[in-house]
Amino acid sequence: MAKSARFTVEKTDAEWKTILTPAQFQVARQEGTERAFTSPLNNEHRDGTFHCVGCGTALWAMDDKFESGTGWPSFTKPISAEVVATKTDWKLLYPRTECHCATCGAHQGHVFPDGPAPTGQRWCINGVVLVFQAKEDLPG
């Protein structure tokens, strides 16, 4: 993703490469896509939250995760409207809605209008750009 002053966390590509794996960098910073059915987060069902691998912002809640059968972790909505930003993606020659972390700009995936109630949305997210924090592992 191009560097932009609209993100509160900004780093050079060289800086991102020191904190992200090559696969994370390819998805988060170059708007790539991980292979379907490769993320262990597809099978994550504990109570908790999913955070951006780039900046640690909590983006997705387990309560909003559902089994879409697509091969990527899918959610009906982000934790809040403020944590995820969207833009139109024309890479496949037709418009899709791309989503990214509003704090650091890390590409997350795409949102589609074919999800379950109550939102009817399927936020199809690359697991490689998420870090899961189980509620049971939190102090206190």
C-alpha atoms as one frame of an Amber mdcrd trajectory, in Angstrom:
protein
   0.000   0.000   0.000   1.283   3.437  -0.829   2.550   5.525   2.058  -0.127
   7.963   3.193  -0.299  10.571   5.951  -3.747   9.349   6.921  -2.402   6.455
   9.003  -1.199   7.062  12.546   1.330   4.213  12.267   3.621   4.571   9.264
   6.855   2.793   8.438   9.077   2.410   5.405   9.067  -0.886   3.536  12.446
  -1.642   5.098  11.002  -1.089   8.580   7.951  -3.263   7.829  10.231  -6.042
   6.583  11.992  -6.133   9.961   8.744  -6.837  11.851   6.718  -8.871   9.326
   7.431 -12.248   7.779   7.702 -12.311   3.969   4.152 -13.721   3.738   2.783
 -11.061   6.097   4.575  -8.313   4.160   3.225  -9.562   0.820  -0.370  -9.466
   2.078  -0.283  -6.503   4.467   1.894  -4.101   2.499   1.509  -5.315  -1.108
  -2.217  -6.162  -0.951  -1.642  -9.832  -1.665  -3.834 -12.796  -0.750  -2.836
 -15.904   1.169  -3.838 -19.277  -0.278  -7.289 -20.429   0.785  -7.517 -22.912
   3.672  -3.943 -22.244   4.858  -4.648 -20.118   7.932  -4.842 -21.864  11.305
  -7.248 -19.071  12.312  -9.933 -20.741  10.179 -10.222 -23.276  12.996  -9.941
 -20.804  15.875 -13.125 -20.824  17.981 -12.063 -19.585  21.410 -13.453 -16.333
  22.761 -11.146 -13.458  21.895 -10.152 -10.824  19.387  -8.178 -10.680  16.170
  -5.561  -7.925  15.953  -3.658  -6.352  13.073  -0.216  -7.935  12.673   1.254
  -4.556  11.773   0.155  -2.382  14.669  -1.783  -4.532  17.129  -5.129  -2.763
  16.679  -8.086  -4.984  17.615 -10.093  -5.353  14.388 -12.360  -8.401  14.616
 -14.235 -10.181  17.439 -14.841 -13.900  17.724 -18.558 -13.140  18.247 -18.666
 -11.899  14.643 -16.691 -14.770  13.065 -18.542 -17.364  11.011 -17.742 -20.364
   8.848 -18.086 -19.110   5.270 -16.526 -22.168   3.604 -14.313 -19.861   1.518
 -11.008 -20.818   3.142 -10.392 -17.514   4.920 -11.492 -16.275   8.342 -14.786
 -14.452   7.777 -16.613 -11.927   9.921 -19.992 -10.192   9.740 -18.475  -6.859
  10.791 -15.371  -5.241  12.270 -15.158  -4.432  15.996 -16.050  -0.828  15.126
 -16.428   1.238  11.976 -13.387   3.310  12.970 -10.820   0.490  12.964 -11.239
  -0.656   9.365 -11.174   1.497   6.240 -12.258   0.508   2.737 -11.496   1.425
  -0.852 -12.489   0.171  -4.284 -10.170  -2.489  -5.708 -10.163  -2.980  -9.517
  -7.396  -5.634  -9.681  -9.773  -8.268 -11.105 -11.253  -5.844 -13.680 -14.455
  -5.476 -11.700 -14.939  -3.502  -8.514 -14.516  -5.124  -5.130 -14.384  -3.461
  -1.726 -10.961  -3.877  -0.150 -10.513  -3.384   3.579  -7.435  -2.445   5.541
  -6.453  -1.484   9.064  -7.312   2.181   9.588  -4.347   2.594  11.965  -1.463
   1.338   9.794  -2.988   0.634   6.386  -2.284  -3.112   6.442  -4.379  -4.880
   3.800  -6.839  -7.257   5.476  -8.992  -8.621   2.662 -12.327  -7.768   1.039
 -15.948  -7.317   2.066 -18.761  -8.929   0.087 -22.571  -8.578   0.313 -23.227
 -12.318   0.728 -22.821 -12.820   4.475 -25.309 -13.958   7.096 -27.657 -11.848
   9.194 -27.620  -9.435  10.840 -25.312  -7.460   8.487 -25.488  -9.500   5.276
 -21.768  -8.851   4.915 -18.837 -11.250   4.611 -15.574  -9.624   5.597 -13.178
 -12.167   4.059  -9.851 -11.669   5.860  -6.350 -13.026   5.324  -5.391 -14.877
   8.495  -1.678 -14.223   7.945  -2.222 -10.533   8.807  -4.027 -11.303  12.069
  -2.839 -12.123  15.559  -5.427 -13.853  17.754  -5.672 -12.885  21.429  -7.673
 -15.434  23.390  -9.734 -13.948  26.221  -8.576 -16.793  28.485  -4.958 -15.655
  28.055  -5.593 -12.094  29.232  -4.444 -11.198  32.753  -7.072 -10.916  35.462
